[in-house]
mmCIF file of C-alpha atoms in Angstrom:
data_model
loop_
_atom_site.group_PDB
_atom_site.id
_atom_site.type_symbol
_atom_site.label_atom_id
_atom_site.label_comp_id
_atom_site.label_asym_id
_atom_site.label_seq_id
_atom_site.Cartn_x
_atom_site.Cartn_y
_atom_site.Cartn_z
ATOM 1 C CA MET A 1 29.148 -49.407 38.347
ATOM 2 C CA ALA A 2 32.354 -47.631 37.343
ATOM 3 C CA VAL A 3 33.447 -44.777 39.564
ATOM 4 C CA TYR A 4 35.058 -41.706 38.038
ATOM 5 C CA LYS A 5 37.347 -39.358 39.937
ATOM 6 C CA VAL A 6 36.734 -35.652 39.417
ATOM 7 C CA TYR A 7 39.411 -33.315 40.698
ATOM 8 C CA LYS A 8 38.601 -29.897 42.113
ATOM 9 C CA ASP A 9 41.272 -28.251 39.984
ATOM 10 C CA SER A 10 39.490 -29.254 36.765
ATOM 11 C CA ASP A 11 36.237 -28.296 35.067
ATOM 12 C CA LEU A 12 33.254 -30.649 35.026
ATOM 13 C CA LYS A 13 30.775 -31.390 32.234
ATOM 14 C CA VAL A 14 27.917 -33.771 33.124
ATOM 15 C CA GLN A 15 25.698 -35.253 30.413
ATOM 16 C CA LEU A 16 22.024 -35.060 31.392
ATOM 17 C CA SER A 17 19.825 -38.013 30.500
ATOM 18 C CA LEU A 18 16.286 -36.942 31.377
ATOM 19 C CA LYS A 19 13.126 -39.058 31.148
ATOM 20 C CA ASP A 20 9.567 -38.321 32.175
ATOM 21 C CA SER A 21 7.455 -40.537 34.437
ATOM 22 C CA GLU A 22 6.653 -42.789 31.449
ATOM 23 C CA SER A 23 10.367 -43.140 30.527
ATOM 24 C CA ARG A 24 10.119 -40.880 27.468
ATOM 25 C CA PRO A 25 13.308 -38.845 26.964
ATOM 26 C CA TYR A 26 13.151 -35.066 26.932
ATOM 27 C CA ARG A 27 15.569 -32.159 26.727
ATOM 28 C CA VAL A 28 16.064 -29.255 29.142
ATOM 29 C CA MET A 29 14.604 -26.838 26.561
ATOM 30 C CA ASP A 30 11.352 -28.902 26.592
ATOM 31 C CA THR A 31 10.726 -27.919 30.210
ATOM 32 C CA VAL A 32 9.080 -24.910 31.777
ATOM 33 C CA LYS A 33 11.661 -25.053 34.580
ATOM 34 C CA PHE A 34 14.639 -27.284 35.264
ATOM 35 C CA VAL A 35 17.022 -26.935 38.223
ATOM 36 C CA ILE A 36 19.705 -29.507 39.051
ATOM 37 C CA ARG A 37 21.933 -29.358 42.099
ATOM 38 C CA PHE A 38 25.080 -31.373 42.714
ATOM 39 C CA PHE A 39 26.417 -31.854 46.237
ATOM 40 C CA THR A 40 28.690 -34.140 48.231
ATOM 41 C CA THR A 41 28.492 -34.384 52.024
ATOM 42 C CA ASN A 42 25.901 -31.677 52.662
ATOM 43 C CA GLU A 43 22.788 -31.205 50.520
ATOM 44 C CA ASN A 44 22.715 -27.518 51.509
ATOM 45 C CA GLU A 45 26.159 -26.901 49.988
ATOM 46 C CA PHE A 46 25.643 -27.348 46.260
ATOM 47 C CA ILE A 47 26.457 -26.165 42.769
ATOM 48 C CA GLU A 48 23.537 -25.559 40.448
ATOM 49 C CA ALA A 49 22.578 -25.508 36.777
ATOM 50 C CA SER A 50 19.179 -24.259 35.641
ATOM 51 C CA TYR A 51 16.818 -23.424 32.813
ATOM 52 C CA ILE A 52 14.024 -21.068 33.868
ATOM 53 C CA HIS A 53 11.800 -19.039 31.534
ATOM 54 C CA GLY A 54 14.167 -19.539 28.602
ATOM 55 C CA GLN A 55 17.294 -18.493 30.534
ATOM 56 C CA SER A 56 19.982 -21.071 31.200
ATOM 57 C CA VAL A 57 22.788 -20.973 33.755
ATOM 58 C CA ASN A 58 25.655 -23.504 33.723
ATOM 59 C CA LEU A 59 23.932 -25.486 30.942
ATOM 60 C CA GLU A 60 25.010 -26.325 27.410
ATOM 61 C CA THR A 61 22.634 -27.743 24.843
ATOM 62 C CA GLY A 62 24.131 -29.972 22.192
ATOM 63 C CA GLU A 63 22.723 -31.643 19.120
ATOM 64 C CA HIS A 64 21.779 -34.817 20.991
ATOM 65 C CA TYR A 65 22.395 -34.142 24.687
ATOM 66 C CA ASP A 66 22.282 -31.401 27.285
ATOM 67 C CA HIS A 67 25.113 -30.896 29.773
ATOM 68 C CA ALA A 68 25.548 -29.235 33.145
ATOM 69 C CA VAL A 69 28.921 -27.463 33.098
ATOM 70 C CA PHE A 70 30.902 -26.204 36.068
ATOM 71 C CA SER A 71 34.249 -24.472 36.378
ATOM 72 C CA ARG A 72 36.922 -25.436 38.863
ATOM 73 C CA GLU A 73 35.877 -22.378 40.885
ATOM 74 C CA ASN A 74 32.425 -23.963 41.290
ATOM 75 C CA LEU A 75 33.895 -27.322 42.318
ATOM 76 C CA LYS A 76 36.017 -25.718 45.049
ATOM 77 C CA LYS A 77 32.755 -24.915 46.893
ATOM 78 C CA LEU A 78 32.130 -28.622 47.553
ATOM 79 C CA LYS A 79 33.789 -30.988 50.010
ATOM 80 C CA ASP A 80 35.492 -34.165 48.796
ATOM 81 C CA GLY A 81 33.208 -37.183 48.470
ATOM 82 C CA ALA A 82 30.650 -38.984 46.340
ATOM 83 C CA ILE A 83 28.680 -36.606 44.118
ATOM 84 C CA TYR A 84 24.902 -36.692 44.486
ATOM 85 C CA TYR A 85 22.250 -34.835 42.515
ATOM 86 C CA SER A 86 18.759 -33.516 42.991
ATOM 87 C CA TYR A 87 16.719 -32.004 40.198
ATOM 88 C CA GLU A 88 13.328 -30.396 40.004
ATOM 89 C CA VAL A 89 11.554 -30.250 36.689
ATOM 90 C CA THR A 90 8.298 -28.625 35.606
ATOM 91 C CA LEU A 91 6.772 -29.896 32.357
ATOM 92 C CA ILE A 92 3.570 -29.251 30.431
ATOM 93 C CA ASP A 93 1.392 -32.353 30.666
ATOM 94 C CA ALA A 94 1.945 -34.663 27.681
ATOM 95 C CA GLY A 95 -1.829 -34.639 27.076
ATOM 96 C CA GLY A 96 -1.478 -31.157 25.605
ATOM 97 C CA LYS A 97 -3.438 -29.457 28.365
ATOM 98 C CA ASP A 98 -2.177 -26.384 30.159
ATOM 99 C CA TYR A 99 -1.460 -28.566 33.140
ATOM 100 C CA LEU A 100 1.973 -28.385 34.764
ATOM 101 C CA PHE A 101 3.639 -31.540 35.976
ATOM 102 C CA LYS A 102 6.302 -31.121 38.684
ATOM 103 C CA GLU A 103 8.739 -33.786 39.755
ATOM 104 C CA THR A 104 11.798 -33.970 41.995
ATOM 105 C CA VAL A 105 14.391 -36.681 41.358
ATOM 106 C CA LYS A 106 17.342 -37.512 43.612
ATOM 107 C CA GLY A 107 20.231 -39.888 43.137
ATOM 108 C CA GLN A 108 23.941 -40.557 43.195
ATOM 109 C CA THR A 109 26.270 -40.071 40.243
ATOM 110 C CA GLU A 110 29.165 -42.365 39.374
ATOM 111 C CA MET A 111 31.603 -39.599 40.333
ATOM 112 C CA ILE A 112 33.742 -38.857 43.371
ATOM 113 C CA LEU A 113 35.096 -35.357 43.948
ATOM 114 C CA LYS A 114 38.685 -35.244 45.152
ATOM 115 C CA THR A 115 41.315 -32.681 45.986
ATOM 116 C CA ARG A 116 44.449 -33.352 43.955
ATOM 117 C CA ILE A 117 47.433 -33.828 46.223
ATOM 118 C CA LYS A 118 50.636 -32.310 44.910
ATOM 119 C CA TYR A 119 53.755 -34.080 45.973
ATOM 120 C CA VAL A 120 56.847 -32.017 46.484
ATOM 121 C CA LYS A 121 60.055 -33.865 45.792
ATOM 122 C CA GLN A 122 62.395 -33.471 48.735
ATOM 123 C CA HIS A 123 66.152 -33.433 48.238
#
């Protein structure tokens, strides 16, 4: 697994690859509710992207993929360390019924958040 460094003084765009319990891909706009949180050392200190009732926050939808997008101001809220995620999704049952299916998924990304150290040249 390759590890990617993400610096707090940059913006972050994370491609979302979502699959239901039967491994069928779906998009954020196919959900009733989608909330993803990214955190490092403390799960209670997070940055969040969401799609709820047709309103999206910190999300971009593309032709083929959806992305969670965060500014450097968002990233400054997190401590340095491995970046983890937790998302909750609510879907209409694939059987076409008015049944809602809820799922929570947790994992670790291939990213590490770091503070960029600026070296000052001494004379």
